[in-house]
Amino acid sequence: MIRFFAAPIAAIALLSAMAGGARAEEFDSRDIMGGGPNFFRGGSSPIPRTTVMYNGNYAPGTIVVNTTERRLYLVLQNGQALRYGIGVGRDGFRWGGVHKITAKKEWPDWTPPSQMLARRPDLPRHMKGGIDNPLGARAMYLGSTLYRIHGSNEPETIGQAVSSGCFRMTNEDVSDLYGRVGVGTTVVVLNN
């Protein structure tokens, strides 16, 4: 008698488990339209974005990049700043100075500069913007330099010195910053 009921109960349990798993893998239209759990792919930052007290002598709206701390600050009113975790240039690729954001792009195309191609001839010559593009969801171009503040699909690199001079943020954080600043924003890069 127990065997008679065991098989149907096991089948029902298996179907329930499969249905639950299928629901977890269902397509979420918010991923395309924005806001879904996979829209920014790459996970959250290992260094959470937070509001902190900030004692710098910079006007509100200024971006201050501290390469030693591997943090980017957006200066706010009342002695505060939004602090983001960033990836910075590896040894030999860190730099400092003051620039302005000269362009902003959503899902930017990537064309590696000739200097990078000389070091890495295996890289593609051009890559259309999209989820697999190394510039991620947003990019803010810094003056006449080759450098950008841009997204990354590799959240594990945030807080690390791994880039060729650009400043990496998670796609979620770079999208947040992108919405808060405009072309003409001053960017101060401190390389102590």
GROMACS .gro file of C-alpha atoms in nm:
model
  192
    1MET     CA    1   0.000   0.000   0.000
    2ILE     CA    2   0.281   0.243   0.088
    3ARG     CA    3   0.451   0.171  -0.247
    4PHE     CA    4   0.124   0.247  -0.422
    5PHE     CA    5   0.117   0.605  -0.283
    6ALA     CA    6   0.495   0.664  -0.277
    7ALA     CA    7   0.536   0.683  -0.656
    8PRO     CA    8   0.263   0.947  -0.715
    9ILE     CA    9   0.384   1.155  -0.418
   10ALA     CA   10   0.742   1.142  -0.547
   11ALA     CA   11   0.623   1.244  -0.896
   12ILE     CA   12   0.425   1.538  -0.756
   13ALA     CA   13   0.726   1.648  -0.549
   14LEU     CA   14   0.952   1.625  -0.854
   15LEU     CA   15   0.712   1.824  -1.072
   16SER     CA   16   0.676   2.089  -0.801
   17ALA     CA   17   1.052   2.124  -0.772
   18MET     CA   18   1.088   2.146  -1.150
   19ALA     CA   19   0.814   2.406  -1.174
   20GLY     CA   20   0.976   2.612  -0.899
   21GLY     CA   21   1.309   2.596  -1.079
   22ALA     CA   22   1.149   2.691  -1.409
   23ARG     CA   23   0.994   2.996  -1.247
   24ALA     CA   24   1.337   3.106  -1.124
   25GLU     CA   25   1.473   3.093  -1.479
   26GLU     CA   26   1.177   3.260  -1.651
   27PHE     CA   27   1.240   3.561  -1.871
   28ASP     CA   28   1.192   3.889  -1.687
   29SER     CA   29   1.094   4.164  -1.932
   30ARG     CA   30   1.230   4.421  -1.688
   31ASP     CA   31   1.578   4.299  -1.791
   32ILE     CA   32   1.528   4.469  -2.127
   33MET     CA   33   1.308   4.757  -2.021
   34GLY     CA   34   1.524   4.839  -1.718
   35GLY     CA   35   1.515   4.756  -1.353
   36GLY     CA   36   1.511   4.377  -1.369
   37PRO     CA   37   1.753   4.164  -1.169
   38ASN     CA   38   1.975   4.091  -1.471
   39PHE     CA   39   1.962   4.432  -1.640
   40PHE     CA   40   2.310   4.531  -1.528
   41ARG     CA   41   2.455   4.179  -1.510
   42GLY     CA   42   2.774   4.145  -1.317
   43GLY     CA   43   2.648   4.167  -0.961
   44SER     CA   44   2.671   4.432  -0.699
   45SER     CA   45   2.983   4.613  -0.593
   46PRO     CA   46   3.199   4.456  -0.324
   47ILE     CA   47   3.227   4.817  -0.198
   48PRO     CA   48   2.876   4.952  -0.141
   49ARG     CA   49   2.788   5.306  -0.246
   50THR     CA   50   2.732   5.524   0.060
   51THR     CA   51   2.694   5.885   0.172
   52VAL     CA   52   2.987   6.001   0.387
   53MET     CA   53   3.116   6.317   0.551
   54TYR     CA   54   3.371   6.484   0.321
   55ASN     CA   55   3.622   6.755   0.413
   56GLY     CA   56   3.762   6.843   0.070
   57ASN     CA   57   3.769   7.199  -0.063
   58TYR     CA   58   3.571   7.113  -0.374
   59ALA     CA   59   3.244   7.260  -0.494
   60PRO     CA   60   2.932   7.043  -0.481
   61GLY     CA   61   2.901   6.849  -0.805
   62THR     CA   62   3.277   6.789  -0.835
   63ILE     CA   63   3.398   6.431  -0.881
   64VAL     CA   64   3.711   6.346  -0.682
   65VAL     CA   65   3.889   6.021  -0.765
   66ASN     CA   66   4.129   5.898  -0.497
   67THR     CA   67   4.339   5.630  -0.663
   68THR     CA   68   4.512   5.532  -0.337
   69GLU     CA   69   4.180   5.467  -0.163
   70ARG     CA   70   4.028   5.324  -0.483
   71ARG     CA   71   3.722   5.539  -0.425
   72LEU     CA   72   3.535   5.799  -0.624
   73TYR     CA   73   3.356   6.081  -0.442
   74LEU     CA   74   3.075   6.294  -0.580
   75VAL     CA   75   3.084   6.605  -0.361
   76LEU     CA   76   2.742   6.702  -0.220
   77GLN     CA   77   2.619   6.994  -0.011
   78ASN     CA   78   2.681   7.030   0.364
   79GLY     CA   79   3.021   6.859   0.382
   80GLN     CA   80   2.899   6.529   0.242
   81ALA     CA   81   2.981   6.314  -0.060
   82LEU     CA   82   2.857   6.000  -0.227
   83ARG     CA   83   3.139   5.746  -0.212
   84TYR     CA   84   3.169   5.472  -0.473
   85GLY     CA   85   3.413   5.183  -0.499
   86ILE     CA   86   3.620   5.187  -0.817
   87GLY     CA   87   3.888   4.989  -0.997
   88VAL     CA   88   4.195   5.196  -1.088
   89GLY     CA   89   4.501   5.173  -1.310
   90ARG     CA   90   4.754   4.904  -1.233
   91ASP     CA   91   5.118   4.991  -1.161
   92GLY     CA   92   5.254   5.217  -1.433
   93PHE     CA   93   4.904   5.326  -1.543
   94ARG     CA   94   4.790   5.547  -1.255
   95TRP     CA   95   4.776   5.919  -1.319
   96GLY     CA   96   4.650   6.243  -1.165
   97GLY     CA   97   4.518   6.579  -1.276
   98VAL     CA   98   4.207   6.786  -1.327
   99HIS     CA   99   3.978   6.737  -1.626
  100LYS     CA  100   3.618   6.790  -1.726
  101ILE     CA  101   3.367   6.535  -1.848
  102THR     CA  102   3.357   6.610  -2.220
  103ALA     CA  103   3.110   6.342  -2.330
  104LYS     CA  104   2.868   6.088  -2.182
  105LYS     CA  105   2.748   5.773  -2.356
  106GLU     CA  106   2.503   5.497  -2.271
  107TRP     CA  107   2.613   5.147  -2.372
  108PRO     CA  108   2.918   5.293  -2.552
  109ASP     CA  109   3.109   5.127  -2.832
  110TRP     CA  110   3.471   5.045  -2.750
  111THR     CA  111   3.768   5.101  -2.978
  112PRO     CA  112   4.090   5.016  -2.793
  113PRO     CA  113   4.350   5.292  -2.836
  114SER     CA  114   4.664   5.213  -3.036
  115GLN     CA  115   4.873   5.207  -2.716
  116MET     CA  116   4.654   4.929  -2.576
  117LEU     CA  117   4.656   4.736  -2.904
  118ALA     CA  118   5.037   4.751  -2.908
  119ARG     CA  119   5.038   4.581  -2.566
  120ARG     CA  120   4.747   4.348  -2.643
  121PRO     CA  121   4.727   4.270  -3.017
  122ASP     CA  122   4.470   3.998  -2.940
  123LEU     CA  123   4.203   4.259  -2.856
  124PRO     CA  124   3.923   4.333  -3.102
  125ARG     CA  125   3.971   4.650  -3.309
  126HIS     CA  126   3.615   4.762  -3.231
  127MET     CA  127   3.330   4.633  -3.018
  128LYS     CA  128   2.970   4.750  -3.032
  129GLY     CA  129   2.812   4.866  -2.707
  130GLY     CA  130   2.622   4.608  -2.508
  131ILE     CA  131   2.627   4.389  -2.205
  132ASP     CA  132   2.954   4.215  -2.302
  133ASN     CA  133   3.138   4.538  -2.388
  134PRO     CA  134   3.421   4.617  -2.141
  135LEU     CA  135   3.297   4.976  -2.100
  136GLY     CA  136   2.974   4.849  -1.951
  137ALA     CA  137   2.647   5.039  -1.925
  138ARG     CA  138   2.777   5.397  -1.921
  139ALA     CA  139   3.095   5.594  -1.991
  140MET     CA  140   3.201   5.948  -1.907
  141TYR     CA  141   3.496   6.070  -2.113
  142LEU     CA  142   3.766   6.277  -1.940
  143GLY     CA  143   3.891   6.576  -2.137
  144SER     CA  144   4.132   6.502  -2.418
  145THR     CA  145   4.272   6.198  -2.237
  146LEU     CA  146   4.223   5.837  -2.340
  147TYR     CA  147   4.059   5.774  -2.004
  148ARG     CA  148   3.701   5.730  -1.889
  149ILE     CA  149   3.491   5.660  -1.587
  150HIS     CA  150   3.299   5.358  -1.709
  151GLY     CA  151   3.101   5.053  -1.611
  152SER     CA  152   3.232   4.701  -1.581
  153ASN     CA  153   3.084   4.354  -1.601
  154GLU     CA  154   3.355   4.234  -1.361
  155PRO     CA  155   3.247   4.351  -1.013
  156GLU     CA  156   3.531   4.155  -0.858
  157THR     CA  157   3.775   4.415  -1.003
  158ILE     CA  158   3.620   4.698  -0.800
  159GLY     CA  159   3.870   4.799  -0.533
  160GLN     CA  160   4.156   4.656  -0.742
  161ALA     CA  161   4.433   4.811  -0.954
  162VAL     CA  162   4.377   4.633  -1.284
  163SER     CA  163   4.292   4.882  -1.559
  164SER     CA  164   4.502   5.066  -1.817
  165GLY     CA  165   4.420   5.399  -1.651
  166CYS     CA  166   4.041   5.418  -1.667
  167PHE     CA  167   3.822   5.412  -1.358
  168ARG     CA  168   3.586   5.114  -1.340
  169MET     CA  169   3.260   5.102  -1.150
  170THR     CA  170   2.986   4.844  -1.138
  171ASN     CA  171   2.721   4.906  -1.401
  172GLU     CA  172   2.475   4.992  -1.124
  173ASP     CA  173   2.709   5.251  -0.970
  174VAL     CA  174   2.820   5.407  -1.299
  175SER     CA  175   2.456   5.443  -1.404
  176ASP     CA  176   2.380   5.615  -1.073
  177LEU     CA  177   2.674   5.857  -1.114
  178TYR     CA  178   2.591   5.914  -1.483
  179GLY     CA  179   2.243   6.033  -1.388
  180ARG     CA  180   2.383   6.279  -1.132
  181VAL     CA  181   2.650   6.459  -1.340
  182GLY     CA  182   2.665   6.634  -1.674
  183VAL     CA  183   2.910   6.726  -1.945
  184GLY     CA  184   3.137   6.994  -1.801
  185THR     CA  185   3.159   6.836  -1.455
  186THR     CA  186   3.505   6.881  -1.301
  187VAL     CA  187   3.692   6.558  -1.225
  188VAL     CA  188   3.989   6.577  -0.987
  189VAL     CA  189   4.212   6.270  -0.996
  190LEU     CA  190   4.436   6.239  -0.688
  191ASN     CA  191   4.727   6.001  -0.727
  192ASN     CA  192   4.921   6.023  -0.401
   0.00000   0.00000   0.00000
